[in-house]
Coordinates of N, CA, C and O in Angstrom, one line a residue:
W1 N 0.8 -1.2 0.0 CA 0.0 0.0 0.0 C 0.9 1.2 0.0 O 1.9 1.3 0.6
S2 N 0.4 2.2 -0.7 CA 1.1 3.5 -0.6 C 0.7 4.3 0.6 O -0.3 4.0 1.2
A3 N 1.4 5.5 0.8 CA 1.0 6.4 1.9 C -0.4 6.9 1.7 O -1.1 7.2 2.7
A4 N -0.9 7.0 0.5 CA -2.2 7.5 0.2 C -3.3 6.4 0.3 O -4.4 6.7 -0.1
G5 N -2.9 5.2 0.7 CA -3.9 4.1 0.8 C -4.2 3.4 -0.5 O -5.1 2.7 -0.6
Q6 N -3.4 3.7 -1.5 CA -3.5 3.0 -2.8 C -2.7 1.8 -2.9 O -1.6 1.7 -2.4
L7 N -3.2 0.8 -3.6 CA -2.5 -0.5 -3.8 C -1.4 -0.2 -4.8 O -1.7 0.4 -5.9
T8 N -0.1 -0.5 -4.5 CA 0.9 -0.2 -5.5 C 1.4 -1.5 -6.1 O 1.2 -2.6 -5.5
K9 N 1.9 -1.5 -7.3 CA 2.3 -2.6 -8.0 C 3.6 -3.2 -7.4 O 4.6 -2.5 -7.2
V10 N 3.6 -4.5 -7.2 CA 4.7 -5.2 -6.6 C 5.7 -5.5 -7.8 O 5.3 -6.0 -8.8
T11 N 7.0 -5.2 -7.6 CA 7.9 -5.4 -8.7 C 8.9 -6.5 -8.3 O 9.7 -6.8 -9.1
G12 N 8.9 -7.0 -7.1 CA 9.8 -8.0 -6.7 C 9.8 -8.3 -5.2 O 9.0 -7.7 -4.4
V13 N 10.8 -9.1 -4.8 CA 11.0 -9.5 -3.5 C 12.5 -9.3 -3.1 O 13.4 -9.6 -3.9
R14 N 12.7 -8.9 -1.9 CA 14.1 -8.8 -1.4 C 14.2 -9.5 -0.1 O 13.5 -9.3 0.9
V15 N 15.2 -10.4 0.0 CA 15.5 -11.2 1.2 C 16.1 -10.2 2.2 O 17.0 -9.5 1.9
A16 N 15.7 -10.3 3.5 CA 16.2 -9.4 4.5 C 17.0 -10.0 5.6 O 17.4 -9.3 6.5
A17 N 17.2 -11.3 5.6 CA 17.9 -12.1 6.6 C 18.4 -13.4 6.1 O 17.8 -13.9 5.1
N18 N 19.3 -14.1 6.7 CA 19.7 -15.4 6.4 C 18.5 -16.3 6.6 O 17.7 -16.1 7.5
I19 N 18.4 -17.4 5.7 CA 17.3 -18.3 5.8 C 17.9 -19.7 5.9 O 18.7 -20.1 5.0
D20 N 17.5 -20.5 6.9 CA 18.0 -21.9 7.0 C 16.9 -22.9 6.6 O 15.9 -23.0 7.2
M21 N 17.1 -23.5 5.4 CA 16.1 -24.4 4.8 C 16.4 -25.9 5.1 O 15.8 -26.8 4.5
S22 N 17.5 -26.1 5.8 CA 18.0 -27.5 5.9 C 17.1 -28.5 6.6 O 17.2 -29.7 6.3
K23 N 16.1 -28.0 7.4 CA 15.2 -29.0 8.0 C 13.9 -29.0 7.2 O 13.0 -29.8 7.6
V24 N 13.7 -28.3 6.1 CA 12.5 -28.3 5.3 C 12.7 -29.4 4.2 O 13.5 -29.3 3.4
T25 N 11.9 -30.5 4.4 CA 12.0 -31.6 3.5 C 11.1 -31.6 2.3 O 11.2 -32.4 1.4
D26 N 10.1 -30.7 2.3 CA 9.1 -30.7 1.2 C 9.0 -29.4 0.5 O 8.0 -28.9 0.1
W27 N 10.2 -28.8 0.2 CA 10.3 -27.5 -0.5 C 9.8 -27.8 -1.9 O 10.3 -28.6 -2.6
T28 N 8.9 -26.9 -2.4 CA 8.5 -26.9 -3.8 C 9.1 -25.6 -4.4 O 8.8 -24.5 -3.9
P29 N 9.8 -25.8 -5.5 CA 10.4 -24.6 -6.2 C 9.3 -23.6 -6.5 O 8.2 -23.9 -6.9
I30 N 9.6 -22.3 -6.4 CA 8.7 -21.2 -6.7 C 8.3 -21.2 -8.2 O 9.1 -21.3 -9.0
K31 N 7.0 -21.1 -8.4 CA 6.5 -21.0 -9.8 C 5.7 -19.7 -9.9 O 5.2 -19.1 -9.0
G32 N 5.6 -19.2 -11.2 CA 4.9 -18.0 -11.5 C 5.5 -16.7 -11.1 O 4.9 -15.7 -11.0
F33 N 6.8 -16.7 -10.8 CA 7.5 -15.5 -10.4 C 8.1 -14.9 -11.7 O 9.3 -14.8 -11.9
D34 N 7.3 -14.5 -12.6 CA 7.7 -13.9 -13.9 C 7.6 -12.4 -14.0 O 6.7 -11.8 -13.3
N35 N 8.5 -11.8 -14.7 CA 8.5 -10.4 -14.9 C 8.7 -9.6 -13.6 O 8.2 -8.5 -13.4
L36 N 9.4 -10.2 -12.7 CA 9.7 -9.6 -11.4 C 11.2 -9.7 -11.1 O 11.9 -10.3 -11.8
T37 N 11.6 -9.1 -9.9 CA 13.0 -9.2 -9.5 C 13.0 -9.9 -8.1 O 12.2 -9.6 -7.2
F38 N 13.9 -10.9 -8.0 CA 14.2 -11.5 -6.7 C 15.6 -11.1 -6.3 O 16.6 -11.5 -7.0
D39 N 15.7 -10.4 -5.3 CA 17.0 -9.9 -4.8 C 17.3 -10.6 -3.5 O 16.6 -10.4 -2.5
G40 N 18.3 -11.5 -3.5 CA 18.7 -12.2 -2.3 C 19.4 -11.4 -1.3 O 19.7 -11.9 -0.2
G41 N 19.8 -10.1 -1.6 CA 20.4 -9.2 -0.6 C 21.7 -9.7 -0.1 O 22.2 -9.3 0.9
N42 N 22.3 -10.7 -0.8 CA 23.6 -11.4 -0.4 C 23.5 -12.1 0.9 O 24.5 -12.4 1.6
F43 N 22.2 -12.3 1.4 CA 22.0 -13.1 2.6 C 22.1 -14.6 2.2 O 21.8 -15.0 1.0
K44 N 22.5 -15.5 3.1 CA 22.6 -16.9 2.8 C 21.3 -17.6 2.9 O 20.5 -17.5 3.9
I45 N 21.0 -18.4 1.9 CA 19.9 -19.4 1.9 C 20.5 -20.7 2.0 O 21.1 -21.2 1.0
K46 N 20.4 -21.4 3.1 CA 21.1 -22.6 3.4 C 20.3 -23.9 3.3 O 19.1 -23.9 3.8
G47 N 20.8 -24.9 2.7 CA 20.3 -26.3 2.8 C 19.1 -26.6 2.0 O 18.3 -27.4 2.3
L48 N 18.9 -25.9 0.8 CA 17.8 -26.2 -0.1 C 17.8 -27.6 -0.5 O 18.9 -28.1 -0.9
K49 N 16.7 -28.3 -0.6 CA 16.6 -29.7 -1.1 C 16.0 -29.8 -2.5 O 15.9 -30.8 -3.1
A50 N 15.7 -28.6 -3.0 CA 15.2 -28.5 -4.4 C 15.6 -27.1 -4.8 O 15.9 -26.2 -4.0
P51 N 15.6 -26.8 -6.1 CA 15.9 -25.4 -6.6 C 15.0 -24.4 -6.0 O 13.9 -24.6 -5.6
L52 N 15.5 -23.2 -5.9 CA 14.8 -22.0 -5.4 C 13.5 -21.8 -6.3 O 12.4 -21.6 -5.9
F53 N 13.8 -21.8 -7.7 CA 12.7 -21.6 -8.6 C 12.5 -22.8 -9.5 O 13.5 -23.5 -9.8
Y54 N 11.3 -23.0 -10.0 CA 11.0 -24.0 -11.0 C 11.4 -23.5 -12.4 O 12.4 -23.9 -13.0
M55 N 10.6 -22.6 -12.9 CA 10.9 -22.0 -14.2 C 10.6 -20.5 -14.1 O 9.6 -20.1 -13.5
T56 N 11.4 -19.6 -14.7 CA 11.2 -18.2 -14.7 C 11.1 -17.7 -16.1 O 11.8 -18.2 -17.0
T57 N 10.4 -16.6 -16.3 CA 10.3 -15.9 -17.6 C 10.5 -14.4 -17.4 O 9.8 -13.8 -16.6
S58 N 11.5 -13.8 -18.0 CA 11.8 -12.4 -17.9 C 11.9 -12.0 -16.4 O 11.5 -10.9 -16.0
T59 N 12.6 -12.8 -15.7 CA 12.8 -12.5 -14.2 C 14.3 -12.1 -14.0 O 15.2 -12.7 -14.6
T60 N 14.5 -11.2 -13.1 CA 15.9 -10.8 -12.7 C 16.1 -11.5 -11.3 O 15.3 -11.3 -10.4
I61 N 17.1 -12.4 -11.3 CA 17.5 -13.0 -10.0 C 18.9 -12.5 -9.7 O 19.8 -12.6 -10.5
K62 N 19.0 -11.8 -8.6 CA 20.3 -11.2 -8.3 C 20.7 -11.4 -6.8 O 19.8 -11.5 -5.9
N63 N 22.0 -11.3 -6.5 CA 22.5 -11.3 -5.1 C 22.0 -12.5 -4.3 O 21.8 -12.4 -3.1
V64 N 21.9 -13.7 -5.0 CA 21.5 -14.9 -4.3 C 22.7 -15.7 -3.9 O 23.6 -16.0 -4.7
V65 N 22.8 -16.1 -2.6 CA 23.9 -16.9 -2.1 C 23.2 -18.2 -1.5 O 22.6 -18.1 -0.5
L66 N 23.4 -19.3 -2.3 CA 22.9 -20.6 -1.8 C 24.1 -21.3 -1.2 O 25.1 -21.4 -1.8
E67 N 23.8 -21.9 0.0 CA 24.9 -22.6 0.7 C 24.4 -24.0 1.1 O 23.3 -24.1 1.5
D68 N 25.3 -24.9 0.8 CA 25.0 -26.3 1.2 C 23.7 -26.9 0.6 O 22.9 -27.6 1.3
V69 N 23.5 -26.6 -0.7 CA 22.3 -27.2 -1.3 C 22.5 -28.8 -1.3 O 23.6 -29.2 -1.4
D70 N 21.4 -29.5 -1.2 CA 21.5 -31.0 -1.2 C 20.3 -31.4 -2.1 O 19.3 -31.8 -1.5
I71 N 20.5 -31.4 -3.4 CA 19.3 -31.6 -4.3 C 19.5 -33.0 -5.0 O 20.5 -33.3 -5.5
L72 N 18.4 -33.8 -4.9 CA 18.3 -35.1 -5.6 C 17.2 -35.0 -6.6 O 16.1 -34.7 -6.2
V73 N 17.5 -35.3 -7.8 CA 16.5 -35.4 -8.9 C 16.4 -36.9 -9.1 O 17.3 -37.5 -9.7
D74 N 15.3 -37.5 -8.7 CA 15.1 -38.9 -8.8 C 13.8 -39.2 -9.6 O 12.7 -39.1 -9.0
E75 N 13.9 -39.4 -10.9 CA 12.7 -39.6 -11.8 C 12.8 -40.8 -12.7 O 13.9 -41.2 -13.0
Y76 N 11.7 -41.2 -13.1 CA 11.6 -42.4 -14.1 C 10.8 -42.0 -15.2 O 9.6 -41.5 -15.0
F77 N 11.3 -42.2 -16.4 CA 10.5 -41.9 -17.7 C 10.4 -43.1 -18.5 O 11.4 -43.8 -18.8
E78 N 9.2 -43.4 -19.0 CA 9.1 -44.5 -19.9 C 8.2 -44.1 -21.0 O 7.1 -43.6 -20.8
S79 N 8.6 -44.4 -22.3 CA 7.8 -44.1 -23.4 C 7.3 -45.5 -23.9 O 8.0 -46.3 -24.5
V80 N 6.0 -45.8 -23.7 CA 5.5 -47.1 -24.0 C 4.9 -47.1 -25.4 O 5.3 -48.0 -26.2
D81 N 4.0 -46.2 -25.7 CA 3.4 -46.2 -27.0 C 4.0 -45.2 -28.0 O 4.1 -45.5 -29.2
T82 N 4.2 -44.0 -27.5 CA 4.7 -43.0 -28.4 C 6.1 -42.5 -28.0 O 6.3 -42.1 -26.9
P83 N 7.0 -42.6 -28.9 CA 8.4 -42.1 -28.6 C 8.3 -40.6 -28.4 O 7.4 -39.9 -29.0
G84 N 9.3 -40.0 -27.8 CA 9.3 -38.5 -27.6 C 10.6 -38.1 -27.0 O 11.5 -38.8 -26.8
D85 N 10.5 -36.8 -26.6 CA 11.7 -36.2 -26.0 C 11.5 -36.1 -24.5 O 10.4 -35.6 -24.1
F86 N 12.4 -36.5 -23.7 CA 12.3 -36.5 -22.3 C 13.5 -35.7 -21.8 O 14.7 -36.1 -22.1
R87 N 13.3 -34.6 -21.1 CA 14.4 -33.8 -20.6 C 14.3 -33.6 -19.1 O 13.3 -33.3 -18.6
V88 N 15.5 -33.7 -18.5 CA 15.6 -33.4 -17.0 C 16.5 -32.2 -16.9 O 17.6 -32.2 -17.4
N89 N 16.0 -31.1 -16.3 CA 16.8 -29.9 -16.1 C 17.0 -29.9 -14.6 O 16.1 -30.0 -13.8
A90 N 18.2 -29.6 -14.2 CA 18.5 -29.5 -12.7 C 19.6 -28.4 -12.5 O 20.5 -28.3 -13.2
G91 N 19.3 -27.6 -11.4 CA 20.2 -26.6 -11.0 C 19.8 -26.2 -9.6 O 18.7 -26.5 -9.1
S92 N 20.6 -25.4 -8.9 CA 20.3 -25.0 -7.6 C 19.4 -23.8 -7.5 O 18.6 -23.7 -6.6
I93 N 19.5 -22.9 -8.5 CA 18.7 -21.7 -8.5 C 17.4 -21.9 -9.2 O 16.3 -21.6 -8.8
A94 N 17.5 -22.6 -10.4 CA 16.3 -22.8 -11.2 C 16.5 -24.0 -12.1 O 17.6 -24.3 -12.5
Y95 N 15.4 -24.7 -12.4 CA 15.4 -25.8 -13.4 C 15.6 -25.1 -14.8 O 16.4 -25.6 -15.6
Y96 N 14.9 -24.0 -15.0 CA 14.8 -23.4 -16.4 C 14.6 -21.9 -16.3 O 13.7 -21.5 -15.5
M97 N 15.4 -21.2 -17.0 CA 15.2 -19.7 -17.0 C 15.1 -19.3 -18.5 O 15.9 -19.6 -19.3
Y98 N 14.0 -18.5 -18.8 CA 13.8 -18.0 -20.1 C 13.8 -16.5 -20.0 O 13.1 -15.9 -19.3
K99 N 14.7 -15.9 -20.8 CA 14.9 -14.4 -20.7 C 15.3 -14.0 -19.3 O 15.5 -14.8 -18.5
G100 N 15.4 -12.7 -19.1 CA 15.7 -12.2 -17.8 C 17.2 -12.1 -17.5 O 18.0 -12.1 -18.4
K101 N 17.6 -11.9 -16.2 CA 18.9 -11.7 -15.8 C 19.3 -12.6 -14.6 O 18.5 -12.8 -13.8
L102 N 20.5 -13.0 -14.6 CA 21.1 -13.8 -13.5 C 22.4 -13.0 -13.1 O 23.4 -13.1 -13.8
L103 N 22.4 -12.4 -11.9 CA 23.4 -11.5 -11.6 C 24.0 -11.7 -10.1 O 23.2 -11.9 -9.2
N104 N 25.3 -11.8 -10.0 CA 25.9 -11.9 -8.7 C 25.3 -13.0 -7.8 O 25.0 -12.8 -6.7
C105 N 25.2 -14.2 -8.4 CA 24.7 -15.4 -7.7 C 25.7 -16.4 -7.5 O 26.7 -16.6 -8.3
S106 N 25.6 -17.2 -6.4 CA 26.6 -18.3 -6.1 C 25.9 -19.4 -5.4 O 24.8 -19.2 -4.8
A107 N 26.5 -20.6 -5.5 CA 26.0 -21.8 -4.8 C 27.1 -22.7 -4.4 O 28.1 -22.8 -5.2
T108 N 26.9 -23.4 -3.3 CA 27.8 -24.5 -2.9 C 26.9 -25.7 -2.5 O 25.7 -25.5 -2.2
G109 N 27.5 -26.9 -2.4 CA 26.7 -28.0 -2.0 C 26.8 -29.1 -3.1 O 27.9 -29.3 -3.7
K110 N 25.7 -29.9 -3.3 CA 25.7 -31.0 -4.2 C 24.3 -31.2 -4.9 O 23.3 -30.9 -4.3
I111 N 24.4 -31.6 -6.1 CA 23.2 -32.0 -6.9 C 23.5 -33.4 -7.4 O 24.5 -33.7 -8.0
E112 N 22.5 -34.3 -7.2 CA 22.6 -35.7 -7.8 C 21.4 -35.9 -8.7 O 20.3 -35.7 -8.3
I113 N 21.7 -36.5 -9.8 CA 20.7 -36.9 -10.8 C 20.7 -38.4 -10.8 O 21.7 -39.1 -11.0
N114 N 19.5 -39.0 -10.4 CA 19.3 -40.4 -10.5 C 18.1 -40.7 -11.3 O 17.0 -40.9 -10.7
T115 N 18.2 -40.6 -12.6 CA 17.1 -40.6 -13.5 C 17.1 -41.9 -14.3 O 18.2 -42.2 -14.9
Q116 N 16.0 -42.5 -14.5 CA 16.0 -43.7 -15.3 C 15.1 -43.4 -16.6 O 14.0 -43.0 -16.4
F117 N 15.7 -43.7 -17.7 CA 14.9 -43.5 -19.0 C 14.8 -44.9 -19.6 O 15.7 -45.7 -19.7
K118 N 13.6 -45.3 -20.0 CA 13.4 -46.5 -20.7 C 12.4 -46.3 -21.8 O 11.3 -45.8 -21.6
N119 N 12.8 -46.8 -23.0 CA 11.9 -46.7 -24.2 C 11.5 -48.1 -24.6 O 12.3 -48.9 -24.9
A120 N 10.2 -48.4 -24.6 CA 9.7 -49.7 -24.9 C 9.7 -50.0 -26.4 O 9.7 -51.1 -26.9
D121 N 9.7 -48.9 -27.3 CA 9.7 -49.1 -28.7 C 11.2 -49.2 -29.2 O 11.9 -48.2 -29.3
T122 N 11.6 -50.4 -29.5 CA 13.0 -50.6 -30.0 C 13.1 -50.7 -31.5 O 14.2 -51.2 -32.0
S123 N 12.1 -50.4 -32.2 CA 12.1 -50.6 -33.7 C 13.0 -49.6 -34.4 O 13.4 -49.8 -35.5
S124 N 13.4 -48.5 -33.8 CA 14.2 -47.5 -34.5 C 15.2 -46.9 -33.5 O 14.9 -46.6 -32.4
E125 N 16.4 -46.7 -34.0 CA 17.5 -46.2 -33.2 C 17.2 -44.7 -32.7 O 17.6 -44.3 -31.7
A126 N 16.5 -44.0 -33.6 CA 16.3 -42.6 -33.3 C 14.9 -42.3 -32.9 O 14.3 -41.2 -33.2
N127 N 14.2 -43.2 -32.2 CA 12.8 -43.0 -31.9 C 12.6 -42.0 -30.8 O 11.5 -41.5 -30.6
S128 N 13.5 -41.7 -30.0 CA 13.4 -40.8 -28.9 C 14.7 -40.1 -28.6 O 15.7 -40.6 -28.9
A129 N 14.6 -39.0 -27.9 CA 15.8 -38.3 -27.4 C 15.6 -38.0 -25.9 O 14.6 -37.5 -25.5
Y130 N 16.6 -38.4 -25.2 CA 16.6 -38.2 -23.7 C 17.8 -37.2 -23.4 O 18.9 -37.4 -23.9
A131 N 17.5 -36.3 -22.5 CA 18.6 -35.3 -22.2 C 18.6 -35.0 -20.7 O 17.5 -34.9 -20.1
V132 N 19.8 -34.9 -20.1 CA 19.9 -34.4 -18.8 C 20.7 -33.1 -18.9 O 21.9 -33.2 -19.4
N133 N 20.2 -32.0 -18.5 CA 20.8 -30.7 -18.5 C 21.1 -30.3 -17.0 O 20.2 -30.0 -16.3
L134 N 22.3 -30.4 -16.6 CA 22.7 -30.1 -15.2 C 23.7 -29.0 -15.1 O 24.8 -29.1 -15.6
G135 N 23.2 -27.9 -14.5 CA 24.1 -26.8 -14.2 C 24.2 -26.5 -12.7 O 23.2 -26.8 -12.0
G136 N 25.3 -26.0 -12.3 CA 25.4 -25.7 -10.9 C 24.4 -24.7 -10.4 O 23.9 -24.8 -9.3
L137 N 24.0 -23.8 -11.3 CA 23.0 -22.8 -10.9 C 21.7 -23.0 -11.6 O 20.6 -22.9 -11.0
V138 N 21.7 -23.3 -12.9 CA 20.5 -23.4 -13.7 C 20.6 -24.6 -14.7 O 21.7 -24.7 -15.3
G139 N 19.6 -25.4 -14.8 CA 19.6 -26.5 -15.7 C 19.7 -26.1 -17.2 O 20.6 -26.4 -17.9
T140 N 18.7 -25.3 -17.6 CA 18.7 -24.7 -19.0 C 18.4 -23.2 -18.9 O 17.5 -22.8 -18.2
I141 N 19.2 -22.4 -19.6 CA 19.0 -21.0 -19.8 C 18.7 -20.8 -21.3 O 19.4 -21.3 -22.1
R142 N 17.7 -20.0 -21.5 CA 17.3 -19.8 -22.9 C 17.1 -18.2 -23.1 O 16.3 -17.6 -22.4
T143 N 17.8 -17.7 -24.1 CA 17.6 -16.3 -24.5 C 17.7 -15.4 -23.4 O 16.9 -14.5 -23.2
M144 N 18.8 -15.5 -22.6 CA 18.9 -14.6 -21.4 C 19.4 -13.2 -21.9 O 20.2 -13.1 -22.8
D145 N 19.0 -12.2 -21.1 CA 19.5 -10.8 -21.4 C 20.9 -10.6 -20.8 O 21.7 -9.9 -21.4
Q146 N 21.1 -11.2 -19.6 CA 22.4 -11.0 -19.0 C 22.7 -12.0 -17.9 O 21.8 -12.4 -17.1
V147 N 23.9 -12.6 -18.0 CA 24.4 -13.5 -16.9 C 25.8 -12.9 -16.5 O 26.7 -12.8 -17.4
D148 N 25.9 -12.5 -15.3 CA 27.1 -11.8 -14.9 C 27.5 -12.1 -13.4 O 26.7 -12.1 -12.6
N149 N 28.8 -12.3 -13.2 CA 29.4 -12.4 -11.9 C 28.8 -13.6 -11.1 O 28.4 -13.4 -9.9
C150 N 28.6 -14.7 -11.7 CA 28.0 -15.9 -11.0 C 29.0 -16.9 -10.8 O 29.9 -17.2 -11.6
T151 N 28.9 -17.6 -9.6 CA 29.9 -18.6 -9.2 C 29.3 -19.9 -8.8 O 28.3 -19.9 -8.0
N152 N 29.8 -21.0 -9.3 CA 29.3 -22.3 -8.9 C 30.4 -23.1 -8.2 O 31.5 -23.3 -8.7
R153 N 30.0 -23.6 -7.0 CA 30.9 -24.6 -6.3 C 30.1 -25.8 -5.8 O 30.2 -26.3 -4.7
V154 N 29.2 -26.2 -6.7 CA 28.3 -27.3 -6.4 C 28.9 -28.6 -7.1 O 29.3 -28.6 -8.2
N155 N 29.0 -29.6 -6.3 CA 29.5 -30.9 -6.8 C 28.3 -31.6 -7.5 O 27.2 -31.7 -6.9
V156 N 28.5 -32.2 -8.6 CA 27.4 -32.8 -9.4 C 27.7 -34.3 -9.6 O 28.8 -34.7 -9.8
T157 N 26.6 -35.1 -9.5 CA 26.8 -36.5 -9.7 C 25.6 -37.0 -10.6 O 24.4 -36.6 -10.3
I158 N 25.9 -37.7 -11.6 CA 24.8 -38.3 -12.4 C 24.9 -39.8 -12.3 O 25.9 -40.4 -12.7
T159 N 23.9 -40.4 -11.8 CA 23.9 -41.9 -11.7 C 22.7 -42.4 -12.4 O 21.9 -43.3 -11.9
S160 N 22.4 -41.9 -13.6 CA 21.3 -42.2 -14.4 C 21.4 -43.6 -15.0 O 22.5 -44.0 -15.4
L161 N 20.3 -44.3 -15.1 CA 20.3 -45.6 -15.8 C 19.5 -45.4 -17.1 O 18.3 -45.0 -17.0
F162 N 20.1 -45.7 -18.2 CA 19.4 -45.5 -19.5 C 19.0 -46.9 -20.0 O 19.6 -47.9 -19.6
G163 N 18.1 -46.8 -21.0 CA 17.7 -48.1 -21.7 C 18.9 -48.5 -22.5 O 19.9 -48.0 -22.5
A164 N 18.6 -49.6 -23.3 CA 19.7 -50.2 -24.1 C 20.2 -49.1 -25.1 O 19.4 -48.3 -25.6
A165 N 21.4 -49.3 -25.5 CA 22.1 -48.3 -26.4 C 21.4 -48.1 -27.7 O 21.4 -47.0 -28.3
A166 N 20.8 -49.1 -28.3 CA 20.2 -49.0 -29.6 C 18.8 -48.4 -29.6 O 18.2 -48.1 -30.6
E167 N 18.3 -48.1 -28.4 CA 16.9 -47.6 -28.3 C 16.7 -46.2 -28.7 O 15.8 -45.8 -29.3
S168 N 17.6 -45.3 -28.2 CA 17.4 -43.9 -28.3 C 18.7 -43.1 -28.3 O 19.8 -43.7 -28.1
K169 N 18.6 -41.8 -28.5 CA 19.7 -40.9 -28.4 C 19.7 -40.3 -27.0 O 18.7 -39.8 -26.5
F170 N 20.9 -40.3 -26.3 CA 21.0 -39.8 -25.0 C 22.0 -38.6 -25.0 O 23.1 -38.7 -25.6
Y171 N 21.7 -37.6 -24.2 CA 22.5 -36.4 -24.1 C 22.7 -36.1 -22.6 O 21.7 -36.1 -21.9
V172 N 23.9 -35.8 -22.2 CA 24.2 -35.3 -20.9 C 24.9 -34.0 -21.1 O 26.0 -34.0 -21.7
Q173 N 24.3 -32.9 -20.7 CA 25.0 -31.6 -20.8 C 25.2 -31.0 -19.5 O 24.3 -30.8 -18.7
L174 N 26.5 -30.7 -19.2 CA 26.9 -30.2 -17.9 C 27.5 -28.8 -18.1 O 28.1 -28.5 -19.1
G175 N 27.3 -27.9 -17.1 CA 28.0 -26.6 -17.1 C 28.1 -26.1 -15.7 O 27.3 -26.4 -14.8
G176 N 29.0 -25.2 -15.5 CA 29.2 -24.6 -14.2 C 28.0 -23.7 -13.8 O 27.4 -23.9 -12.8
V177 N 27.6 -22.8 -14.7 CA 26.4 -21.9 -14.4 C 25.2 -22.6 -15.0 O 24.2 -22.7 -14.3
A178 N 25.2 -23.0 -16.2 CA 24.0 -23.6 -16.9 C 24.5 -24.9 -17.6 O 25.5 -24.9 -18.2
G179 N 23.6 -25.9 -17.4 CA 23.9 -27.2 -18.1 C 23.7 -27.1 -19.6 O 24.4 -27.6 -20.4
H180 N 22.7 -26.3 -20.0 CA 22.4 -26.1 -21.4 C 22.0 -24.7 -21.7 O 21.3 -24.1 -20.9
Y181 N 22.5 -24.1 -22.8 CA 22.2 -22.8 -23.2 C 21.5 -22.8 -24.6 O 22.1 -23.3 -25.5
Q182 N 20.3 -22.2 -24.7 CA 19.7 -22.1 -26.0 C 19.6 -20.6 -26.3 O 19.0 -19.8 -25.6
G183 N 20.4 -20.1 -27.3 CA 20.4 -18.7 -27.6 C 19.3 -18.2 -28.4 O 18.3 -18.6 -28.8

């Protein structure tokens, strides 16, 4: 509210103190935080078990300090009738960022991918494409306006189990800031 009692437009959120998430076991990444600014204020957000954000569009994320993340992506995908593309995006700040800015962000801790892909249709070698996009900060970044002064010190492990080699094409894309970048 403004001083005149008028509702003012919210343009974002700013963290005002350190946050300990290490005992929170059911964290759901933030969704729908689009066209806004998230300012971590350089305060520590400790012990996240899932990324801070799910997917963002035209969002500015800045001054975020993630400490001791402990993220496990444990999923199973099976294409029984229709082949297709199955993608796993993993990162400590977001699974996926479209447009926007990522500024002065850092993370420490670990991310583990334990994903099983199985395609039941073995009639064609190229019937499906499976991808794991793992970045210390963001799984996939697409058409970003700016990425600047970001640091990753997250240990990553992929223990995925894939179907037989002749079934499909498999891609594993790793990166310090982003596992996959689409320009």
